[in-house]
Short mmCIF file of C-alpha atoms and ligand atoms in Angstrom, two decimals:
data_model
loop_
_atom_site.label_atom_id
_atom_site.label_comp_id
_atom_site.label_asym_id
_atom_site.label_seq_id
_atom_site.Cartn_x
_atom_site.Cartn_y
_atom_site.Cartn_z
CA MET A 1 52.21 -101.72 4.43
CA ALA A 2 54.01 -103.33 7.37
CA GLY A 3 56.54 -105.89 6.15
CA PHE A 4 56.27 -104.71 2.55
CA THR A 5 56.74 -101.02 1.81
CA ASP A 6 60.44 -100.91 2.64
CA ALA A 7 62.80 -98.64 0.72
CA ALA A 8 63.61 -101.24 -1.96
CA PHE A 9 59.95 -101.78 -2.77
CA ARG A 10 59.09 -98.08 -2.62
CA ARG A 11 61.81 -97.41 -5.19
CA ILE A 12 60.19 -99.93 -7.52
CA CYS A 13 56.73 -98.41 -7.05
CA GLY A 14 58.11 -94.94 -7.74
CA SER A 15 59.87 -96.15 -10.87
CA PHE A 16 56.53 -97.33 -12.27
CA GLY A 17 54.75 -94.08 -11.46
CA ALA A 18 53.58 -94.04 -7.82
CA ASP A 19 53.37 -90.34 -6.96
CA TYR A 20 54.33 -90.95 -3.37
CA ALA A 21 54.71 -93.89 -0.99
CA VAL A 22 53.78 -94.44 2.63
CA SER A 23 56.26 -96.15 4.95
CA GLU A 24 55.57 -99.21 7.03
CA MET A 25 53.77 -98.19 10.20
CA ILE A 26 56.10 -96.86 12.90
CA SER A 27 55.29 -97.17 16.59
CA ALA A 28 55.31 -93.70 18.15
CA ALA A 29 55.88 -95.21 21.59
CA ALA A 30 58.88 -97.29 20.43
CA LEU A 31 60.38 -94.43 18.43
CA THR A 32 60.21 -92.07 21.40
CA ARG A 33 62.01 -94.74 23.46
CA TYR A 34 64.77 -94.55 20.82
CA ASP A 35 64.24 -98.14 19.72
CA ARG A 36 66.77 -98.70 16.96
CA LYS A 37 64.77 -101.23 14.91
CA THR A 38 61.85 -98.81 14.85
CA ALA A 39 64.12 -96.03 13.64
CA ASP A 40 65.22 -98.28 10.76
CA LEU A 41 61.62 -98.33 9.47
CA ALA A 42 61.84 -94.58 8.91
CA LYS A 43 64.93 -94.68 6.67
CA ILE A 44 64.49 -92.89 3.35
CA THR A 45 66.97 -93.75 0.61
CA ALA A 46 68.00 -92.24 -2.71
CA GLY A 47 65.80 -92.91 -5.72
CA GLU A 48 62.51 -93.18 -3.85
CA PRO A 49 59.34 -91.25 -4.66
CA PRO A 50 58.35 -88.77 -1.91
CA VAL A 51 57.88 -90.81 1.29
CA VAL A 52 55.21 -90.08 3.88
CA LEU A 53 56.08 -91.64 7.25
CA GLN A 54 53.18 -93.37 8.97
CA ILE A 55 52.95 -93.49 12.76
CA PHE A 56 50.63 -95.36 15.08
CA GLY A 57 49.87 -94.91 18.74
CA ARG A 58 47.21 -93.73 21.15
CA GLU A 59 48.63 -90.80 23.14
CA PRO A 60 48.42 -87.39 21.47
CA GLU A 61 51.65 -86.16 23.16
CA THR A 62 53.62 -89.27 22.17
CA MET A 63 52.32 -89.08 18.59
CA ALA A 64 53.26 -85.40 18.37
CA ARG A 65 56.70 -86.09 19.84
CA ALA A 66 57.25 -88.94 17.36
CA ALA A 67 56.17 -86.70 14.47
CA ASP A 68 58.56 -84.00 15.65
CA MET A 69 61.45 -86.47 15.94
CA LEU A 70 60.77 -87.83 12.46
CA LEU A 71 60.43 -84.41 10.86
CA SER A 72 63.44 -82.85 12.57
CA GLY A 73 65.54 -86.00 12.09
CA ASP A 74 66.44 -85.76 15.75
CA TYR A 75 66.87 -89.43 16.72
CA PRO A 76 69.64 -92.01 16.66
CA GLY A 77 69.79 -93.95 13.42
CA CYS A 78 68.00 -91.30 11.37
CA SER A 79 68.94 -91.58 7.72
CA TYR A 80 67.16 -89.54 5.06
CA ALA A 81 68.25 -89.10 1.45
CA ALA A 82 65.31 -86.71 1.20
CA PRO A 83 63.15 -85.23 3.97
CA PRO A 84 59.83 -86.96 4.79
CA ALA A 85 56.96 -85.63 2.68
CA GLY A 86 54.47 -85.74 5.54
CA ILE A 87 53.15 -87.68 8.51
CA ASP A 88 50.28 -90.12 8.19
CA ILE A 89 48.40 -91.33 11.25
CA ASN A 90 47.25 -94.94 11.23
CA MET A 91 43.63 -95.37 12.31
CA GLY A 92 43.00 -98.39 10.13
CA CYS A 93 45.12 -101.26 11.38
CA PRO A 94 42.80 -104.10 12.47
CA MET A 95 45.38 -106.41 14.06
CA LYS A 96 44.53 -107.63 17.53
CA LYS A 97 47.85 -106.71 19.12
CA ILE A 98 47.41 -103.13 17.86
CA VAL A 99 43.71 -102.52 18.54
CA SER A 100 43.87 -104.17 21.96
CA ASN A 101 46.25 -101.32 22.85
CA GLY A 102 43.73 -98.73 21.72
CA GLU A 103 45.83 -98.04 18.59
CA GLY A 104 45.14 -98.35 14.85
CA CYS A 105 41.47 -98.82 14.03
CA ALA A 106 40.52 -98.76 17.75
CA LEU A 107 40.87 -94.97 17.48
CA MET A 108 37.73 -94.94 15.36
CA LEU A 109 35.85 -95.95 18.51
CA HIS A 110 37.19 -92.81 20.23
CA PRO A 111 36.74 -89.82 17.93
CA ASP A 112 37.71 -87.28 20.63
CA ARG A 113 41.04 -88.97 21.23
CA ALA A 114 41.58 -89.42 17.49
CA ALA A 115 40.88 -85.72 16.87
CA ALA A 116 43.27 -84.76 19.68
CA ILE A 117 45.99 -86.84 18.01
CA VAL A 118 45.36 -85.23 14.63
CA SER A 119 45.43 -81.74 16.03
CA ALA A 120 48.65 -82.37 18.01
CA VAL A 121 50.40 -83.96 15.01
CA ARG A 122 49.08 -81.29 12.66
CA GLU A 123 50.62 -78.56 14.81
CA VAL A 124 54.02 -80.25 14.54
CA CYS A 125 53.61 -80.80 10.79
CA GLU A 126 52.69 -77.16 10.27
CA ARG A 127 55.90 -76.08 11.99
CA HIS A 128 57.87 -78.30 9.61
CA GLY A 129 55.89 -77.25 6.54
CA VAL A 130 54.48 -80.69 5.64
CA PRO A 131 50.92 -82.06 5.67
CA ALA A 132 49.36 -84.33 8.29
CA SER A 133 47.09 -87.06 6.99
CA VAL A 134 45.08 -89.97 8.35
CA LYS A 135 44.29 -93.49 7.22
CA ILE A 136 40.89 -94.77 8.32
CA ARG A 137 38.44 -97.59 7.62
CA LEU A 138 34.70 -97.36 7.13
CA GLY A 139 34.33 -97.96 10.85
CA TRP A 140 34.74 -100.66 13.47
CA ASP A 141 31.69 -102.80 12.70
CA ALA A 142 29.39 -100.23 11.08
CA GLU A 143 29.94 -97.28 8.79
CA ILE A 144 30.91 -94.14 10.69
CA ALA A 145 33.52 -92.92 8.22
CA PRO A 146 31.59 -89.84 6.97
CA SER A 147 31.23 -88.17 10.38
CA PHE A 148 34.59 -89.48 11.59
CA ALA A 149 36.43 -88.20 8.52
CA ARG A 150 34.82 -84.80 8.89
CA ARG A 151 35.98 -84.64 12.48
CA MET A 152 39.55 -85.53 11.41
CA ALA A 153 39.49 -82.94 8.62
CA GLU A 154 38.29 -80.27 11.06
CA ALA A 155 41.11 -81.28 13.43
CA GLY A 156 43.62 -80.62 10.66
CA ALA A 157 44.01 -83.72 8.48
CA GLU A 158 44.74 -82.48 4.96
CA ARG A 159 44.38 -85.87 3.35
CA ILE A 160 42.18 -88.78 4.38
CA THR A 161 42.68 -92.25 2.97
CA VAL A 162 39.63 -94.41 3.48
CA HIS A 163 40.02 -98.17 3.27
CA CYS A 164 36.50 -99.11 2.24
CA ARG A 165 36.06 -102.01 4.65
CA THR A 166 35.23 -102.04 8.38
CA ARG A 167 37.56 -103.45 11.01
CA GLU A 168 35.24 -106.41 11.35
CA GLN A 169 35.73 -107.18 7.66
CA MET A 170 39.55 -107.14 8.00
CA TYR A 171 40.77 -107.71 4.39
CA ALA A 172 37.73 -109.49 2.89
CA PRO A 173 35.03 -109.33 1.50
CA SER A 174 35.45 -106.91 -1.41
CA ALA A 175 35.87 -103.27 -0.54
CA ASP A 176 32.91 -100.99 -1.19
CA PRO A 177 34.05 -97.93 -3.19
CA SER A 178 30.54 -96.49 -3.21
CA ALA A 179 30.97 -95.80 0.51
CA ALA A 180 33.66 -93.27 -0.42
CA ALA A 181 30.97 -91.05 -1.94
CA ARG A 182 29.39 -90.55 1.50
CA VAL A 183 32.78 -89.64 2.98
CA ALA A 184 33.50 -87.26 0.09
CA GLU A 185 30.18 -85.52 0.66
CA ALA A 186 30.84 -85.18 4.40
CA ILE A 187 34.25 -83.51 3.95
CA ARG A 188 33.50 -81.58 0.78
CA ASP A 189 33.70 -78.10 2.32
CA THR A 190 36.76 -78.83 4.48
CA GLY A 191 39.29 -78.82 1.64
CA ALA A 192 40.68 -82.21 2.69
CA ILE A 193 41.68 -84.57 -0.10
CA LEU A 194 39.96 -87.97 -0.11
CA VAL A 195 41.99 -90.99 -1.17
CA GLY A 196 40.13 -94.21 -2.01
CA ASN A 197 41.59 -97.54 -0.96
CA GLY A 198 40.60 -101.18 -1.11
CA ASP A 199 41.01 -103.63 -4.02
CA VAL A 200 42.51 -101.05 -6.40
CA ALA A 201 43.93 -103.49 -8.96
CA SER A 202 43.14 -101.90 -12.32
CA PRO A 203 42.39 -98.53 -13.94
CA GLU A 204 38.73 -99.60 -13.89
CA THR A 205 38.59 -100.03 -10.10
CA ALA A 206 40.51 -96.77 -9.66
CA ALA A 207 37.97 -95.01 -11.87
CA VAL A 208 35.13 -96.18 -9.62
CA TYR A 209 36.80 -94.51 -6.63
CA LEU A 210 37.36 -91.31 -8.59
CA ALA A 211 33.71 -91.35 -9.70
CA ASN A 212 32.77 -91.64 -6.03
CA GLY A 213 34.43 -88.39 -5.01
CA CYS A 214 38.03 -89.52 -4.36
CA ARG A 215 40.79 -87.28 -5.71
CA GLU A 216 43.40 -90.05 -5.50
CA VAL A 217 43.61 -93.80 -5.02
CA ALA A 218 45.98 -95.77 -2.80
CA VAL A 219 47.15 -99.16 -3.98
CA GLY A 220 47.57 -101.94 -1.42
CA ARG A 221 48.06 -105.66 -1.97
CA ALA A 222 47.72 -105.55 -5.72
CA ALA A 223 51.11 -103.82 -5.99
CA LEU A 224 52.97 -106.55 -4.15
CA GLY A 225 53.37 -108.74 -7.22
CA ASP A 226 52.38 -106.19 -9.82
CA PRO A 227 54.09 -102.82 -9.36
CA TRP A 228 53.54 -102.33 -13.13
CA LEU A 229 50.00 -101.50 -12.00
CA PHE A 230 51.15 -97.94 -11.27
CA ARG A 231 52.13 -97.54 -14.93
CA ARG A 232 48.73 -98.85 -16.07
CA LEU A 233 46.97 -96.50 -13.63
CA LYS A 234 48.90 -93.53 -15.03
CA HIS A 235 48.53 -94.62 -18.68
CA PRO A 236 45.47 -96.88 -18.93
CA GLU A 237 45.33 -96.44 -22.70
CA GLU A 238 48.69 -98.19 -23.13
CA ASP A 239 47.84 -101.22 -20.96
CA VAL A 240 51.48 -102.33 -20.98
CA ARG A 241 52.06 -105.70 -19.26
CA PRO A 242 55.52 -106.92 -18.24
CA THR A 243 57.18 -109.72 -20.18
CA LEU A 244 58.51 -112.76 -18.36
CA GLU A 245 62.04 -111.40 -18.81
CA GLU A 246 61.03 -108.08 -17.23
CA ILE A 247 59.47 -109.87 -14.27
CA LYS A 248 62.59 -111.98 -13.75
CA SER A 249 64.89 -109.01 -14.03
CA LEU A 250 62.81 -106.98 -11.57
CA VAL A 251 62.82 -109.81 -9.01
CA VAL A 252 66.61 -110.16 -9.23
CA SER A 253 67.26 -106.42 -8.96
CA PHE A 254 64.80 -106.15 -6.07
CA VAL A 255 66.57 -108.91 -4.15
CA ALA A 256 69.97 -107.38 -4.96
CA ASP A 257 68.71 -104.12 -3.44
CA VAL A 258 67.44 -105.85 -0.31
CA VAL A 259 70.74 -107.73 0.05
CA ARG A 260 72.68 -104.45 -0.26
CA GLU A 261 70.58 -102.97 2.52
CA ARG A 262 70.33 -105.93 4.91
CA GLY A 263 73.26 -108.19 4.10
CA GLU A 264 73.20 -111.46 2.14
CA VAL A 265 71.82 -113.97 4.65
CA ARG A 266 69.03 -111.79 5.95
CA GLY A 267 68.34 -110.20 2.57
CA VAL A 268 67.89 -113.54 0.79
CA ARG A 269 65.82 -115.01 3.63
CA GLU A 270 63.50 -112.03 3.76
CA SER A 271 63.13 -111.86 -0.03
CA ARG A 272 61.76 -115.37 -0.58
CA SER A 273 58.16 -114.65 0.24
CA ARG A 274 58.39 -111.26 -1.45
CA ALA A 275 59.62 -112.76 -4.70
CA ALA A 276 56.77 -115.27 -4.60
CA TYR A 277 54.26 -112.43 -5.10
CA PHE A 278 55.79 -111.55 -8.46
CA ILE A 279 55.42 -115.07 -9.86
CA LYS A 280 52.15 -116.04 -8.19
CA GLY A 281 49.72 -117.80 -10.48
CA MET A 282 52.26 -118.35 -13.28
CA ARG A 283 52.85 -121.83 -14.64
CA GLY A 284 55.68 -123.55 -12.80
CA SER A 285 55.80 -120.96 -10.02
CA ALA A 286 55.57 -123.66 -7.32
CA ALA A 287 58.82 -125.23 -8.57
CA LEU A 288 60.57 -121.87 -8.55
CA ARG A 289 59.27 -121.05 -5.08
CA ASP A 290 60.72 -124.35 -3.85
CA ARG A 291 64.10 -123.47 -5.29
CA LEU A 292 64.02 -119.96 -3.87
CA ASN A 293 63.19 -121.36 -0.45
CA ARG A 294 66.38 -123.41 -0.60
CA ALA A 295 68.57 -120.56 -1.85
CA VAL A 296 70.97 -119.21 0.73
CA THR A 297 73.24 -116.92 -1.28
CA PHE A 298 72.26 -114.17 -3.66
CA ASP A 299 73.88 -116.06 -6.56
CA GLU A 300 71.75 -119.15 -5.89
CA PHE A 301 68.67 -116.97 -5.72
CA ALA A 302 69.45 -115.09 -8.92
CA ARG A 303 70.35 -118.30 -10.79
CA ALA A 304 67.06 -119.93 -9.80
CA VAL A 305 65.14 -116.96 -11.16
CA GLU A 306 67.20 -116.66 -14.33
CA GLU A 307 66.96 -120.37 -15.15
CA TRP A 308 63.24 -120.48 -14.56
CA GLN A 309 61.07 -121.09 -17.61
CA GLU A 310 57.41 -120.43 -17.14
CA LYS A 311 56.44 -123.76 -18.69
CA GLU A 312 58.59 -125.81 -16.26
C1 LIG B 1 50.35 -107.36 5.27
C2 LIG B 1 49.66 -106.03 5.30
C3 LIG B 1 50.26 -104.99 5.99
C4 LIG B 1 49.64 -103.74 6.03
N1 LIG B 1 50.25 -102.72 6.71
C5 LIG B 1 49.67 -101.48 6.72
C6 LIG B 1 50.31 -100.39 7.37
O1 LIG B 1 51.39 -100.51 7.97
N2 LIG B 1 49.69 -99.19 7.32
C7 LIG B 1 48.50 -99.00 6.66
O2 LIG B 1 47.98 -97.88 6.62
N3 LIG B 1 47.88 -100.03 6.06
C8 LIG B 1 48.45 -101.24 6.07
N4 LIG B 1 47.81 -102.28 5.43
C9 LIG B 1 46.52 -102.04 4.75
C10 LIG B 1 46.73 -101.62 3.31
O3 LIG B 1 47.43 -100.40 3.23
C11 LIG B 1 45.37 -101.41 2.62
O4 LIG B 1 44.67 -100.41 3.30
C12 LIG B 1 44.53 -102.67 2.62
O5 LIG B 1 45.28 -103.81 2.30
C13 LIG B 1 43.36 -102.51 1.63
O6 LIG B 1 43.82 -102.28 0.33
P1 LIG B 1 43.90 -103.48 -0.74
O7 LIG B 1 42.56 -104.16 -0.74
O8 LIG B 1 44.21 -102.77 -2.03
O9 LIG B 1 45.00 -104.36 -0.28
C14 LIG B 1 48.41 -103.53 5.38
C15 LIG B 1 47.81 -104.59 4.70
C16 LIG B 1 48.42 -105.82 4.65
C17 LIG B 1 47.74 -106.95 3.92
#
């Protein structure tokens, strides 16, 4: 998730049981122009679960070149503690500045182009011995995911994550997991793995996806303030919830990690909104958010969290 699944957050998700993580989306065009900020998005650090790097773009050659650069590590600023576990192709992003370029979910309007991208990226992935996968939605404004997913599987996608909303629906209303069953049926004989996505926030919602033909589920927004969700998904019978002290300690260690990676000023600034997710909905969270927004140094930030009492 752009702006969220950085290395520090991926480490947390892995520590609670995420089997793998997908990077923030990386522009193939910018990477192939050797843009340094773009290269930073592909960094993989020690202690992370396996990391699949996600690329977006519209030109098959550029996408294949970006995949090759990422998998061979042949670009300035490359830094991998472990090699990428695969390449995922974004065909789900609904944002105007992306789709107006023919990228992200706009590719679902052009299945031939989308298939050409998959087959070009797949060829590169095969050479490097890792899988190529795609992330799609149900469609642009109507459901075309079953036939579209089949096309992508035939072009070489080994794993297909379907976000069970259309582009028109953006991020609301509720996702429709029953739509995954139609996609599962359409790709059944291709061998591709179907991953269900959309509103996975509990073992119960995950179970609905699995009952609808998905082999895996992908967690989105629910993890932002509740990475413990991965533990509950792995061990639903235990239903372990974090204590207030665990939440506070996770927020502080997360921010410490971000500060180590980005420096104090930027790290603290960029952590404020992230920390807010962890405390959202708790009593007194508005007062803490206020204090965090005023914190400039890591010590101020950590003190505000440590001194916070839920009943404030
Ligand atoms: C702020 C934000 C950034 C996102 N960035 C990406 C991204 O870079 N790549 C991607 O495949 N999906 C991205 N998504 C979509 C999520 O991965 C997920 O498909 C979507 O939020 C639906 O799942 P959910 O209902 O569990 O959140 C993003 C979503 C949000 C809200």
